[in-house]
PDB file of C-alpha atoms and ligand atoms in Angstrom:
ATOM      1  CA  UNK L  20     -81.844  16.173  -3.923  1.00 82.00           C
ATOM      2  CA  UNK L  21     -85.473  15.310  -4.459  1.00 94.00           C
ATOM      3  CA  UNK L  22     -86.844  12.911  -1.841  1.00 97.00           C
ATOM      4  CA  UNK L  23     -87.713   9.555  -3.386  1.00 98.00           C
ATOM      5  CA  UNK L  24     -90.452   7.092  -2.483  1.00 98.00           C
ATOM      6  CA  UNK L  25     -91.121   3.540  -3.661  1.00 98.00           C
ATOM      7  CA  UNK L  26     -94.423   1.771  -2.907  1.00 99.00           C
ATOM      8  CA  UNK L  27     -94.369  -2.021  -2.809  1.00 99.00           C
ATOM      9  CA  UNK L  28     -97.240  -4.527  -2.894  1.00 98.00           C
ATOM     10  CA  UNK L  29     -97.506  -8.086  -4.161  1.00 98.00           C
ATOM     11  CA  UNK L  30     -98.543  -7.859  -7.812  1.00 98.00           C
ATOM     12  CA  UNK L  31     -97.756  -4.158  -8.510  1.00 98.00           C
ATOM     13  CA  UNK L  32    -101.056  -3.878 -10.364  1.00 98.00           C
ATOM     14  CA  UNK L  33    -103.539  -2.759  -7.660  1.00 98.00           C
ATOM     15  CA  UNK L  34    -102.392  -1.172  -4.396  1.00 98.00           C
ATOM     16  CA  UNK L  35     -98.914   0.192  -5.127  1.00 98.00           C
ATOM     17  CA  UNK L  36     -99.829   1.872  -8.460  1.00 98.00           C
ATOM     18  CA  UNK L  37    -102.754   3.528  -6.625  1.00 98.00           C
ATOM     19  CA  UNK L  38    -100.411   4.649  -3.814  1.00 98.00           C
ATOM     20  CA  UNK L  39     -98.051   6.025  -6.480  1.00 98.00           C
ATOM     21  CA  UNK L  40    -100.975   7.955  -8.015  1.00 98.00           C
ATOM     22  CA  UNK L  41    -102.158   9.257  -4.626  1.00 98.00           C
ATOM     23  CA  UNK L  42     -98.717  10.579  -3.640  1.00 98.00           C
ATOM     24  CA  UNK L  43     -98.130  12.194  -7.051  1.00 97.00           C
ATOM     25  CA  UNK L  44    -101.515  13.897  -6.716  1.00 96.00           C
ATOM     26  CA  UNK L  45    -100.774  15.079  -3.163  1.00 97.00           C
ATOM     27  CA  UNK L  46     -97.298  16.327  -4.162  1.00 96.00           C
ATOM     28  CA  UNK L  47     -98.820  18.205  -7.112  1.00 95.00           C
ATOM     29  CA  UNK L  48    -101.403  19.762  -4.803  1.00 95.00           C
ATOM     30  CA  UNK L  49     -98.696  20.863  -2.339  1.00 95.00           C
ATOM     31  CA  UNK L  50     -96.250  21.968  -5.058  1.00 95.00           C
ATOM     32  CA  UNK L  51     -93.749  19.488  -3.664  1.00 96.00           C
ATOM     33  CA  UNK L  52     -91.025  17.780  -5.706  1.00 96.00           C
ATOM     34  CA  UNK L  53     -90.752  14.073  -5.053  1.00 97.00           C
ATOM     35  CA  UNK L  54     -89.677  11.061  -7.100  1.00 98.00           C
ATOM     36  CA  UNK L  55     -92.302   8.313  -6.925  1.00 98.00           C
ATOM     37  CA  UNK L  56     -92.390   4.762  -8.251  1.00 98.00           C
ATOM     38  CA  UNK L  57     -93.931   1.395  -7.400  1.00 98.00           C
ATOM     39  CA  UNK L  58     -92.921  -2.254  -7.624  1.00 99.00           C
ATOM     40  CA  UNK L  59     -94.036  -5.732  -6.583  1.00 98.00           C
ATOM     41  CA  UNK L  60     -92.565  -8.694  -4.724  1.00 98.00           C
ATOM     42  CA  UNK L  61     -94.382 -11.220  -6.972  1.00 98.00           C
ATOM     43  CA  UNK L  62     -93.631 -11.621 -10.681  1.00 97.00           C
ATOM     44  CA  UNK L  63     -96.978 -12.825 -12.147  1.00 97.00           C
ATOM     45  CA  UNK L  64     -97.894  -9.496 -13.747  1.00 98.00           C
ATOM     46  CA  UNK L  65     -94.467  -8.074 -14.682  1.00 98.00           C
ATOM     47  CA  UNK L  66     -94.686  -5.868 -17.786  1.00 98.00           C
ATOM     48  CA  UNK L  67     -98.472  -5.524 -17.539  1.00 98.00           C
ATOM     49  CA  UNK L  68    -100.461  -2.322 -16.927  1.00 98.00           C
ATOM     50  CA  UNK L  69    -102.323  -1.907 -13.634  1.00 98.00           C
ATOM     51  CA  UNK L  70    -105.560  -3.870 -13.106  1.00 98.00           C
ATOM     52  CA  UNK L  71    -108.408  -2.241 -15.091  1.00 98.00           C
ATOM     53  CA  UNK L  72    -110.293  -1.603 -11.820  1.00 98.00           C
ATOM     54  CA  UNK L  73    -107.275   0.254 -10.393  1.00 98.00           C
ATOM     55  CA  UNK L  74    -106.966   2.319 -13.604  1.00 98.00           C
ATOM     56  CA  UNK L  75    -110.690   3.208 -13.363  1.00 97.00           C
ATOM     57  CA  UNK L  76    -110.403   4.105  -9.662  1.00 97.00           C
ATOM     58  CA  UNK L  77    -107.422   6.400 -10.271  1.00 97.00           C
ATOM     59  CA  UNK L  78    -109.212   7.989 -13.237  1.00 97.00           C
ATOM     60  CA  UNK L  79    -112.316   8.681 -11.123  1.00 96.00           C
ATOM     61  CA  UNK L  80    -109.973  10.508  -8.752  1.00 95.00           C
ATOM     62  CA  UNK L  81    -108.302  12.517 -11.500  1.00 94.00           C
ATOM     63  CA  UNK L  82    -105.093  10.518 -12.064  1.00 96.00           C
ATOM     64  CA  UNK L  83    -104.092   8.508 -15.138  1.00 97.00           C
ATOM     65  CA  UNK L  84    -102.088   5.387 -14.263  1.00 98.00           C
ATOM     66  CA  UNK L  85    -102.679   3.480 -17.518  1.00 98.00           C
ATOM     67  CA  UNK L  86     -99.059   3.996 -18.668  1.00 98.00           C
ATOM     68  CA  UNK L  87     -97.573   2.267 -15.584  1.00 98.00           C
ATOM     69  CA  UNK L  88     -96.115  -1.249 -16.021  1.00 98.00           C
ATOM     70  CA  UNK L  89     -95.605  -3.793 -13.253  1.00 98.00           C
ATOM     71  CA  UNK L  90     -92.041  -4.586 -12.218  1.00 99.00           C
ATOM     72  CA  UNK L  91     -90.261  -6.472  -9.459  1.00 98.00           C
ATOM     73  CA  UNK L  92     -88.401  -4.792  -6.590  1.00 98.00           C
ATOM     74  CA  UNK L  93     -84.632  -4.909  -7.290  1.00 98.00           C
ATOM     75  CA  UNK L  94     -81.586  -4.607  -4.975  1.00 97.00           C
ATOM     76  CA  UNK L  95     -80.870  -1.282  -6.714  1.00 97.00           C
ATOM     77  CA  UNK L  96     -84.188   0.097  -5.400  1.00 98.00           C
ATOM     78  CA  UNK L  97     -82.770  -0.037  -1.849  1.00 98.00           C
ATOM     79  CA  UNK L  98     -79.952   2.318  -2.893  1.00 97.00           C
ATOM     80  CA  UNK L  99     -82.048   4.563  -5.108  1.00 97.00           C
ATOM     81  CA  UNK L 100     -85.045   5.317  -2.842  1.00 98.00           C
ATOM     82  CA  UNK L 101     -85.073   7.181   0.498  1.00 97.00           C
ATOM     83  CA  UNK L 102     -88.368   5.632   1.601  1.00 98.00           C
ATOM     84  CA  UNK L 103     -89.762   2.210   0.714  1.00 98.00           C
ATOM     85  CA  UNK L 104     -93.366   1.765   1.816  1.00 98.00           C
ATOM     86  CA  UNK L 105     -94.899  -1.684   1.994  1.00 98.00           C
ATOM     87  CA  UNK L 106     -98.642  -1.960   1.602  1.00 98.00           C
ATOM     88  CA  UNK L 107     -98.883  -4.905   4.026  1.00 98.00           C
ATOM     89  CA  UNK L 108     -96.851  -6.839   6.583  1.00 98.00           C
ATOM     90  CA  UNK L 109     -96.011  -9.745   4.280  1.00 98.00           C
ATOM     91  CA  UNK L 110     -94.466  -7.409   1.727  1.00 98.00           C
ATOM     92  CA  UNK L 111     -92.620  -5.541   4.491  1.00 98.00           C
ATOM     93  CA  UNK L 112     -91.154  -8.843   5.748  1.00 98.00           C
ATOM     94  CA  UNK L 113     -90.042  -9.719   2.208  1.00 98.00           C
ATOM     95  CA  UNK L 114     -88.432  -6.288   1.788  1.00 98.00           C
ATOM     96  CA  UNK L 115     -86.601  -6.629   5.117  1.00 98.00           C
ATOM     97  CA  UNK L 116     -85.235  -9.986   3.948  1.00 98.00           C
ATOM     98  CA  UNK L 117     -84.101  -8.519   0.608  1.00 97.00           C
ATOM     99  CA  UNK L 118     -82.553  -5.312   2.001  1.00 98.00           C
ATOM    100  CA  UNK L 119     -78.816  -5.144   1.045  1.00 97.00           C
ATOM    101  CA  UNK L 120     -76.327  -4.071   3.750  1.00 95.00           C
ATOM    102  CA  UNK L 121     -75.512  -0.832   1.907  1.00 95.00           C
ATOM    103  CA  UNK L 122     -79.190   0.114   1.593  1.00 97.00           C
ATOM    104  CA  UNK L 123     -80.016   3.716   2.492  1.00 90.00           C
ATOM    105  CA  UNK L 124     -83.764   3.204   2.330  1.00 98.00           C
ATOM    106  CA  UNK L 125     -86.090   3.544   5.301  1.00 97.00           C
ATOM    107  CA  UNK L 126     -88.598   0.697   5.277  1.00 98.00           C
ATOM    108  CA  UNK L 127     -92.054   0.988   6.796  1.00 98.00           C
ATOM    109  CA  UNK L 128     -95.708   0.126   6.354  1.00 98.00           C
ATOM    110  CA  UNK L 129     -97.613   2.852   4.530  1.00 98.00           C
ATOM    111  CA  UNK L 130    -100.326   3.042   7.191  1.00 98.00           C
ATOM    112  CA  UNK L 131     -97.700   3.348   9.964  1.00 98.00           C
ATOM    113  CA  UNK L 132     -97.635   7.002   8.921  1.00 98.00           C
ATOM    114  CA  UNK L 133    -101.352   7.497   9.546  1.00 98.00           C
ATOM    115  CA  UNK L 134    -102.192   8.324  13.151  1.00 97.00           C
ATOM    116  CA  UNK L 135    -104.288   5.587  14.732  1.00 98.00           C
ATOM    117  CA  UNK L 136    -103.667   3.111  11.905  1.00 98.00           C
ATOM    118  CA  UNK L 137    -100.113   2.036  12.762  1.00 98.00           C
ATOM    119  CA  UNK L 138     -99.437  -1.594  11.890  1.00 98.00           C
ATOM    120  CA  UNK L 139    -102.467  -1.877   9.613  1.00 98.00           C
ATOM    121  CA  UNK L 140    -102.362  -3.292   6.094  1.00 98.00           C
ATOM    122  CA  UNK L 141    -103.927  -1.798   2.991  1.00 98.00           C
ATOM    123  CA  UNK L 142    -106.228  -4.743   2.182  1.00 97.00           C
ATOM    124  CA  UNK L 143    -105.593  -6.530  -1.106  1.00 98.00           C
ATOM    125  CA  UNK L 144    -108.528  -5.675  -3.430  1.00 98.00           C
ATOM    126  CA  UNK L 145    -107.476  -8.084  -6.209  1.00 97.00           C
ATOM    127  CA  UNK L 146    -110.158 -10.675  -5.450  1.00 96.00           C
ATOM    128  CA  UNK L 147    -112.653  -8.004  -4.410  1.00 95.00           C
ATOM    129  CA  UNK L 148    -115.184  -5.790  -6.143  1.00 93.00           C
ATOM    130  CA  UNK L 149    -115.188  -2.134  -7.244  1.00 92.00           C
ATOM    131  CA  UNK L 150    -115.999  -0.911  -3.733  1.00 94.00           C
ATOM    132  CA  UNK L 151    -112.836  -2.600  -2.464  1.00 97.00           C
ATOM    133  CA  UNK L 152    -110.838  -0.452  -4.875  1.00 98.00           C
ATOM    134  CA  UNK L 153    -112.571   2.656  -3.483  1.00 97.00           C
ATOM    135  CA  UNK L 154    -111.449   1.545   0.003  1.00 98.00           C
ATOM    136  CA  UNK L 155    -107.902   1.056  -1.350  1.00 98.00           C
ATOM    137  CA  UNK L 156    -107.957   4.580  -2.786  1.00 98.00           C
ATOM    138  CA  UNK L 157    -109.141   5.978   0.521  1.00 98.00           C
ATOM    139  CA  UNK L 158    -106.360   4.130   2.435  1.00 98.00           C
ATOM    140  CA  UNK L 159    -103.537   5.037   0.045  1.00 98.00           C
ATOM    141  CA  UNK L 160    -104.706   8.663  -0.016  1.00 98.00           C
ATOM    142  CA  UNK L 161    -104.595   8.842   3.797  1.00 98.00           C
ATOM    143  CA  UNK L 162    -101.104   7.290   3.671  1.00 98.00           C
ATOM    144  CA  UNK L 163     -99.894   9.590   0.894  1.00 98.00           C
ATOM    145  CA  UNK L 164    -101.122  12.725   2.690  1.00 98.00           C
ATOM    146  CA  UNK L 165     -99.433  11.740   5.957  1.00 98.00           C
ATOM    147  CA  UNK L 166     -96.238  10.776   4.163  1.00 98.00           C
ATOM    148  CA  UNK L 167     -96.120  14.000   2.129  1.00 97.00           C
ATOM    149  CA  UNK L 168     -96.512  15.991   5.355  1.00 96.00           C
ATOM    150  CA  UNK L 169     -93.640  14.102   7.016  1.00 96.00           C
ATOM    151  CA  UNK L 170     -91.360  14.462   3.997  1.00 94.00           C
ATOM    152  CA  UNK L 171     -92.122  18.184   3.711  1.00 91.00           C
ATOM    153  CA  UNK L 172     -91.315  18.667   7.427  1.00 90.00           C
ATOM    154  CA  UNK L 173     -88.023  16.759   7.098  1.00 88.00           C
ATOM    155  CA  UNK L 174     -86.854  18.826   4.083  1.00 75.00           C
TER     156      UNK L 174
HETATM  157  P1  LIG M 215    -101.590  -5.959  -5.543  1.00 50.18           P
HETATM  158  O1  LIG M 215    -102.772  -7.010  -5.782  1.00 50.18           O
HETATM  159  O2  LIG M 215    -100.552  -6.672  -4.725  1.00 50.18           O
HETATM  160  O3  LIG M 215    -102.269  -4.874  -4.795  1.00 50.18           O
HETATM  161  O4  LIG M 215    -101.109  -5.541  -6.909  1.00 50.18           O
HETATM  162  C1  LIG M 215    -102.555  -8.296  -6.287  1.00 50.18           C
HETATM  163  C2  LIG M 215    -102.462  -8.485  -7.636  1.00 50.18           C
HETATM  164  C3  LIG M 215    -102.269  -9.776  -8.122  1.00 50.18           C
HETATM  165  C4  LIG M 215    -102.199 -10.837  -7.252  1.00 50.18           C
HETATM  166  C5  LIG M 215    -102.282 -10.623  -5.893  1.00 50.18           C
HETATM  167  C6  LIG M 215    -102.458  -9.341  -5.408  1.00 50.18           C
HETATM  168  N1  LIG M 215    -102.048 -12.151  -7.754  1.00 50.18           N
HETATM  169  O5  LIG M 215    -102.039 -13.097  -6.950  1.00 50.18           O
HETATM  170  O6  LIG M 215    -101.919 -12.318  -8.969  1.00 50.18           O
END
């Protein structure tokens, strides 16, 4: 079975779609098969494409995310995905509260997988400027690379 990974942030229009893009790109580079998706814990942007600044950032880094649409995390996600990665502590706490008893998913912070950055959040760029989205890309790429390495080792 393909390993499966879900990235979760608040709005599902900035950080988690970029994390999705970064892991897909890393998996493609490594020739690794992995199922990847993203979702949010807040419902303001459900059904909408990622923030235009996130789309532009992904595009600059060679990935098209314009087709993605924001959705909420569902109880089914905890049964479907092996790994659920929160982009910050608040989202991790919300996921821990939502986790059904029959969940098989391993919950963690994305940056917990990056040596020296354990416990750190990927900062929310929503109220920031373009350079904040570059920092988001850099963080989610570091997370995606570390995660891909761990998943490949566990296979
Ligand atoms: P995200 O960023 O959680 O990285 O998608 C946000 C997007 C929207 C809002 C907050 C964060 N909002 O409050 O609408």
